[in-house]
Amino acid sequence: MSTPPTPPTPPGRGDPEHDPTGMRDLLASLPDPGPMPEDLVQRITASLAAEQAARAGDPHRDADGSGATVVPLDSRRRWNWRHVAAAAAAVAVIGVGVPAALSGGNGGLIASLSGGSSDGSAASSGAQSQGLAATGAPSGPPEGGLSPSVTPTLPPATPSTADSKGLEQANGTAYTTAGLARQVTAALQAKDAKGSGADQSASSVRGPADTDQGLRDCLLALGVGADTVVWVDRGTLDGAPAVVAVVEAPGGRTAYAVAPGCDAGHAVALAGPLPVG
């Protein structure tokens, strides 16, 4: 007759392998912390020596000199309850904090430790900003600097003298090559008698030389000082469009006739230089 097998006994509080929280396995997986630092050993030793010295001077020591300290019963009870509560709180912190730190690896642990430093820095910066606001100290960029959102305003560009100074002109005169010098002399005398701007009637631009700057570029390409132009007539020469310019020189005035298309790259004189009165 065989004996029925005995069912295994479930682990209980008295079983040394009973570890419902898994704390034993967690602590076993931690690396060896190594020897205790020497300065910590010295501090612990000093604390124990100080405690021993304090006990030696306690007035509640036993009268027989055995070294036993008499502690009131009510004080001992309070002490026991305080230590039980502190131990329970420590176990709760270890059970929650250690697995979370280990699950995040070294990065999670470092982030947890550095979080307090970051919060402290932010709080310090906020306090400093409030202090500056309270004292009225400027919190913007340093003196002499520009804020990134501020763009310096430049004065509007001013045209050069050559472009802004219009030339005295008369428009629409029909010139001939044979009578160019005589016709220009008569036009200048009429201008001098009437004053500046003998005829400022508008005319369409036919080419670069019909503009003041274009005419100056054309004359410079011909070797004539453009700044010495004193009078211009946008008319015709022998029936073809032409620009007649009078240049002031130390020896007198000189007339040139160029095509409206004359510019710095295509400088051709239709007539001149011719001395005029």
mmCIF file of N, CA and C in Angstrom, residues 25-95:
data_model
loop_
_atom_site.group_PDB
_atom_site.id
_atom_site.type_symbol
_atom_site.label_atom_id
_atom_site.label_comp_id
_atom_site.label_asym_id
_atom_site.label_seq_id
_atom_site.Cartn_x
_atom_site.Cartn_y
_atom_site.Cartn_z
ATOM 1 N N ASP A 25 16.367 39.823 -4.684
ATOM 2 C CA ASP A 25 16.931 39.731 -6.034
ATOM 3 C C ASP A 25 17.428 41.093 -6.516
ATOM 4 N N LEU A 26 16.695 42.155 -6.164
ATOM 5 C CA LEU A 26 17.112 43.493 -6.576
ATOM 6 C C LEU A 26 18.446 43.875 -5.964
ATOM 7 N N LEU A 27 18.579 43.628 -4.663
ATOM 8 C CA LEU A 27 19.840 43.966 -4.004
ATOM 9 C C LEU A 27 20.968 43.074 -4.485
ATOM 10 N N ALA A 28 20.644 41.798 -4.812
ATOM 11 C CA ALA A 28 21.694 40.894 -5.293
ATOM 12 C C ALA A 28 22.215 41.304 -6.660
ATOM 13 N N SER A 29 21.374 41.989 -7.458
ATOM 14 C CA SER A 29 21.812 42.403 -8.796
ATOM 15 C C SER A 29 22.657 43.667 -8.786
ATOM 16 N N LEU A 30 22.685 44.371 -7.653
ATOM 17 C CA LEU A 30 23.479 45.596 -7.589
ATOM 18 C C LEU A 30 24.963 45.265 -7.557
ATOM 19 N N PRO A 31 25.809 46.122 -8.177
ATOM 20 C CA PRO A 31 27.260 45.867 -8.148
ATOM 21 C C PRO A 31 27.821 46.068 -6.750
ATOM 22 N N ASP A 32 28.988 45.467 -6.527
ATOM 23 C CA ASP A 32 29.661 45.596 -5.238
ATOM 24 C C ASP A 32 30.039 47.056 -5.019
ATOM 25 N N PRO A 33 29.555 47.682 -3.943
ATOM 26 C CA PRO A 33 29.885 49.101 -3.734
ATOM 27 C C PRO A 33 31.331 49.352 -3.370
ATOM 28 N N GLY A 34 32.082 48.298 -3.012
ATOM 29 C CA GLY A 34 33.484 48.503 -2.651
ATOM 30 C C GLY A 34 33.626 48.887 -1.196
ATOM 31 N N PRO A 35 34.844 49.112 -0.779
ATOM 32 C CA PRO A 35 35.075 49.449 0.633
ATOM 33 C C PRO A 35 34.494 50.814 0.968
ATOM 34 N N MET A 36 34.163 50.979 2.228
ATOM 35 C CA MET A 36 33.637 52.256 2.699
ATOM 36 C C MET A 36 34.738 53.311 2.668
ATOM 37 N N PRO A 37 34.449 54.522 2.180
ATOM 38 C CA PRO A 37 35.479 55.568 2.135
ATOM 39 C C PRO A 37 36.063 55.835 3.523
ATOM 40 N N GLU A 38 37.355 56.149 3.525
ATOM 41 C CA GLU A 38 38.058 56.341 4.795
ATOM 42 C C GLU A 38 37.485 57.511 5.582
ATOM 43 N N ASP A 39 37.122 58.610 4.895
ATOM 44 C CA ASP A 39 36.589 59.758 5.628
ATOM 45 C C ASP A 39 35.246 59.437 6.274
ATOM 46 N N LEU A 40 34.442 58.574 5.603
ATOM 47 C CA LEU A 40 33.172 58.174 6.195
ATOM 48 C C LEU A 40 33.393 57.319 7.438
ATOM 49 N N VAL A 41 34.391 56.428 7.369
ATOM 50 C CA VAL A 41 34.713 55.602 8.535
ATOM 51 C C VAL A 41 35.120 56.482 9.709
ATOM 52 N N GLN A 42 35.929 57.509 9.403
ATOM 53 C CA GLN A 42 36.380 58.402 10.471
ATOM 54 C C GLN A 42 35.211 59.170 11.083
ATOM 55 N N ARG A 43 34.252 59.619 10.241
ATOM 56 C CA ARG A 43 33.112 60.354 10.780
ATOM 57 C C ARG A 43 32.231 59.459 11.653
ATOM 58 N N ILE A 44 32.045 58.206 11.203
ATOM 59 C CA ILE A 44 31.235 57.281 12.008
ATOM 60 C C ILE A 44 31.910 57.001 13.347
ATOM 61 N N THR A 45 33.229 56.792 13.283
ATOM 62 C CA THR A 45 33.971 56.531 14.518
ATOM 63 C C THR A 45 33.873 57.715 15.470
ATOM 64 N N ALA A 46 34.006 58.931 14.910
ATOM 65 C CA ALA A 46 33.912 60.121 15.754
ATOM 66 C C ALA A 46 32.518 60.260 16.357
ATOM 67 N N SER A 47 31.474 59.938 15.556
ATOM 68 C CA SER A 47 30.110 60.027 16.079
ATOM 69 C C SER A 47 29.885 59.028 17.212
ATOM 70 N N LEU A 48 30.413 57.815 17.029
ATOM 71 C CA LEU A 48 30.266 56.811 18.091
ATOM 72 C C LEU A 48 30.998 57.234 19.356
ATOM 73 N N ALA A 49 32.203 57.810 19.187
ATOM 74 C CA ALA A 49 32.958 58.260 20.350
ATOM 75 C C ALA A 49 32.227 59.384 21.079
ATOM 76 N N ALA A 50 31.626 60.309 20.278
ATOM 77 C CA ALA A 50 30.874 61.398 20.900
ATOM 78 C C ALA A 50 29.656 60.863 21.641
ATOM 79 N N GLU A 51 28.978 59.883 21.063
ATOM 80 C CA GLU A 51 27.826 59.284 21.730
ATOM 81 C C GLU A 51 28.236 58.591 23.023
ATOM 82 N N GLN A 52 29.373 57.906 22.953
ATOM 83 C CA GLN A 52 29.853 57.230 24.159
ATOM 84 C C GLN A 52 30.206 58.238 25.249
ATOM 85 N N ALA A 53 30.828 59.359 24.837
ATOM 86 C CA ALA A 53 31.171 60.384 25.818
ATOM 87 C C ALA A 53 29.917 61.011 26.418
ATOM 88 N N ALA A 54 28.883 61.191 25.586
ATOM 89 C CA ALA A 54 27.637 61.755 26.098
ATOM 90 C C ALA A 54 26.978 60.813 27.096
ATOM 91 N N ARG A 55 27.035 59.529 26.779
ATOM 92 C CA ARG A 55 26.454 58.560 27.714
ATOM 93 C C ARG A 55 27.220 58.547 29.035
ATOM 94 N N ALA A 56 28.550 58.760 28.964
ATOM 95 C CA ALA A 56 29.355 58.737 30.187
ATOM 96 C C ALA A 56 28.963 59.877 31.119
ATOM 97 N N GLY A 57 28.500 60.994 30.583
ATOM 98 C CA GLY A 57 28.114 62.123 31.422
ATOM 99 C C GLY A 57 26.630 62.207 31.690
ATOM 100 N N ASP A 58 25.840 61.159 31.360
ATOM 101 C CA ASP A 58 24.383 61.184 31.557
ATOM 102 C C ASP A 58 24.063 61.036 33.037
ATOM 103 N N PRO A 59 23.273 61.930 33.661
ATOM 104 C CA PRO A 59 22.947 61.827 35.095
ATOM 105 C C PRO A 59 22.029 60.664 35.423
ATOM 106 N N HIS A 60 21.381 60.044 34.407
ATOM 107 C CA HIS A 60 20.454 58.937 34.657
ATOM 108 C C HIS A 60 21.146 57.589 34.640
ATOM 109 N N ARG A 61 22.470 57.568 34.622
ATOM 110 C CA ARG A 61 23.191 56.290 34.613
ATOM 111 C C ARG A 61 22.903 55.529 35.897
ATOM 112 N N ASP A 62 23.055 54.204 35.828
ATOM 113 C CA ASP A 62 22.790 53.327 36.976
ATOM 114 C C ASP A 62 23.739 53.657 38.106
ATOM 115 N N ALA A 63 23.240 53.607 39.344
ATOM 116 C CA ALA A 63 24.060 53.978 40.507
ATOM 117 C C ALA A 63 25.162 52.982 40.781
ATOM 118 N N ASP A 64 25.012 51.716 40.335
ATOM 119 C CA ASP A 64 26.058 50.729 40.618
ATOM 120 C C ASP A 64 27.242 50.855 39.694
ATOM 121 N N GLY A 65 27.180 51.807 38.732
ATOM 122 C CA GLY A 65 28.330 52.036 37.854
ATOM 123 C C GLY A 65 28.486 50.997 36.771
ATOM 124 N N SER A 66 27.459 50.193 36.516
ATOM 125 C CA SER A 66 27.575 49.156 35.488
ATOM 126 C C SER A 66 27.506 49.725 34.086
ATOM 127 N N GLY A 67 27.111 50.972 33.947
ATOM 128 C CA GLY A 67 27.056 51.585 32.618
ATOM 129 C C GLY A 67 25.677 51.560 32.023
ATOM 130 N N ALA A 68 24.701 50.927 32.636
ATOM 131 C CA ALA A 68 23.341 50.895 32.105
ATOM 132 C C ALA A 68 22.670 52.245 32.309
ATOM 133 N N THR A 69 21.890 52.677 31.301
ATOM 134 C CA THR A 69 21.185 53.955 31.359
ATOM 135 C C THR A 69 19.714 53.714 31.608
ATOM 136 N N VAL A 70 19.153 54.438 32.563
ATOM 137 C CA VAL A 70 17.737 54.304 32.902
ATOM 138 C C VAL A 70 16.938 55.219 31.986
ATOM 139 N N VAL A 71 15.999 54.612 31.249
ATOM 140 C CA VAL A 71 15.157 55.364 30.320
ATOM 141 C C VAL A 71 13.724 55.264 30.789
ATOM 142 N N PRO A 72 12.978 56.380 30.906
ATOM 143 C CA PRO A 72 11.574 56.325 31.315
ATOM 144 C C PRO A 72 10.766 55.484 30.363
ATOM 145 N N LEU A 73 9.741 54.792 30.870
ATOM 146 C CA LEU A 73 8.942 53.876 30.069
ATOM 147 C C LEU A 73 8.177 54.596 28.968
ATOM 148 N N ASP A 74 7.574 55.750 29.284
ATOM 149 C CA ASP A 74 6.813 56.464 28.259
ATOM 150 C C ASP A 74 7.700 56.971 27.148
ATOM 151 N N SER A 75 8.922 57.400 27.499
ATOM 152 C CA SER A 75 9.863 57.852 26.466
ATOM 153 C C SER A 75 10.272 56.707 25.573
ATOM 154 N N ARG A 76 10.465 55.533 26.155
ATOM 155 C CA ARG A 76 10.869 54.378 25.355
ATOM 156 C C ARG A 76 9.772 53.996 24.375
ATOM 157 N N ARG A 77 8.500 54.105 24.816
ATOM 158 C CA ARG A 77 7.403 53.772 23.922
ATOM 159 C C ARG A 77 7.351 54.741 22.738
ATOM 160 N N ARG A 78 7.499 56.042 23.047
ATOM 161 C CA ARG A 78 7.489 57.026 21.958
ATOM 162 C C ARG A 78 8.633 56.769 20.989
ATOM 163 N N TRP A 79 9.784 56.417 21.563
ATOM 164 C CA TRP A 79 10.945 56.156 20.693
ATOM 165 C C TRP A 79 10.676 54.985 19.766
ATOM 166 N N ASN A 80 10.047 53.927 20.300
ATOM 167 C CA ASN A 80 9.782 52.744 19.486
ATOM 168 C C ASN A 80 8.841 53.080 18.338
ATOM 169 N N TRP A 81 7.759 53.816 18.619
ATOM 170 C CA TRP A 81 6.817 54.148 17.560
ATOM 171 C C TRP A 81 7.440 55.053 16.501
ATOM 172 N N ARG A 82 8.265 55.994 16.926
ATOM 173 C CA ARG A 82 8.924 56.877 15.943
ATOM 174 C C ARG A 82 9.828 56.071 15.019
ATOM 175 N N HIS A 83 10.577 55.152 15.573
ATOM 176 C CA HIS A 83 11.490 54.370 14.745
ATOM 177 C C HIS A 83 10.752 53.414 13.832
ATOM 178 N N VAL A 84 9.630 52.881 14.297
ATOM 179 C CA VAL A 84 8.834 52.008 13.425
ATOM 180 C C VAL A 84 8.297 52.794 12.228
ATOM 181 N N ALA A 85 7.796 53.995 12.482
ATOM 182 C CA ALA A 85 7.281 54.816 11.377
ATOM 183 C C ALA A 85 8.386 55.207 10.406
ATOM 184 N N ALA A 86 9.560 55.564 10.931
ATOM 185 C CA ALA A 86 10.676 55.934 10.052
ATOM 186 C C ALA A 86 11.126 54.759 9.208
ATOM 187 N N ALA A 87 11.160 53.546 9.813
ATOM 188 C CA ALA A 87 11.571 52.363 9.057
ATOM 189 C C ALA A 87 10.581 52.053 7.951
ATOM 190 N N ALA A 88 9.283 52.193 8.221
ATOM 191 C CA ALA A 88 8.272 51.937 7.194
ATOM 192 C C ALA A 88 8.406 52.916 6.036
ATOM 193 N N ALA A 89 8.654 54.177 6.350
ATOM 194 C CA ALA A 89 8.826 55.172 5.281
ATOM 195 C C ALA A 89 10.057 54.876 4.444
ATOM 196 N N ALA A 90 11.137 54.435 5.079
ATOM 197 C CA ALA A 90 12.361 54.120 4.334
ATOM 198 C C ALA A 90 12.143 52.952 3.403
ATOM 199 N N VAL A 91 11.425 51.914 3.867
ATOM 200 C CA VAL A 91 11.147 50.756 3.012
ATOM 201 C C VAL A 91 10.301 51.163 1.811
ATOM 202 N N ALA A 92 9.316 52.030 2.016
ATOM 203 C CA ALA A 92 8.475 52.472 0.902
ATOM 204 C C ALA A 92 9.277 53.240 -0.139
ATOM 205 N N VAL A 93 10.182 54.103 0.318
ATOM 206 C CA VAL A 93 11.007 54.879 -0.617
ATOM 207 C C VAL A 93 11.913 53.968 -1.418
ATOM 208 N N ILE A 94 12.524 52.987 -0.737
ATOM 209 C CA ILE A 94 13.435 52.076 -1.444
ATOM 210 C C ILE A 94 12.666 51.235 -2.443
ATOM 211 N N GLY A 95 11.464 50.748 -2.045
ATOM 212 C CA GLY A 95 10.694 49.886 -2.932
ATOM 213 C C GLY A 95 10.232 50.585 -4.184
#
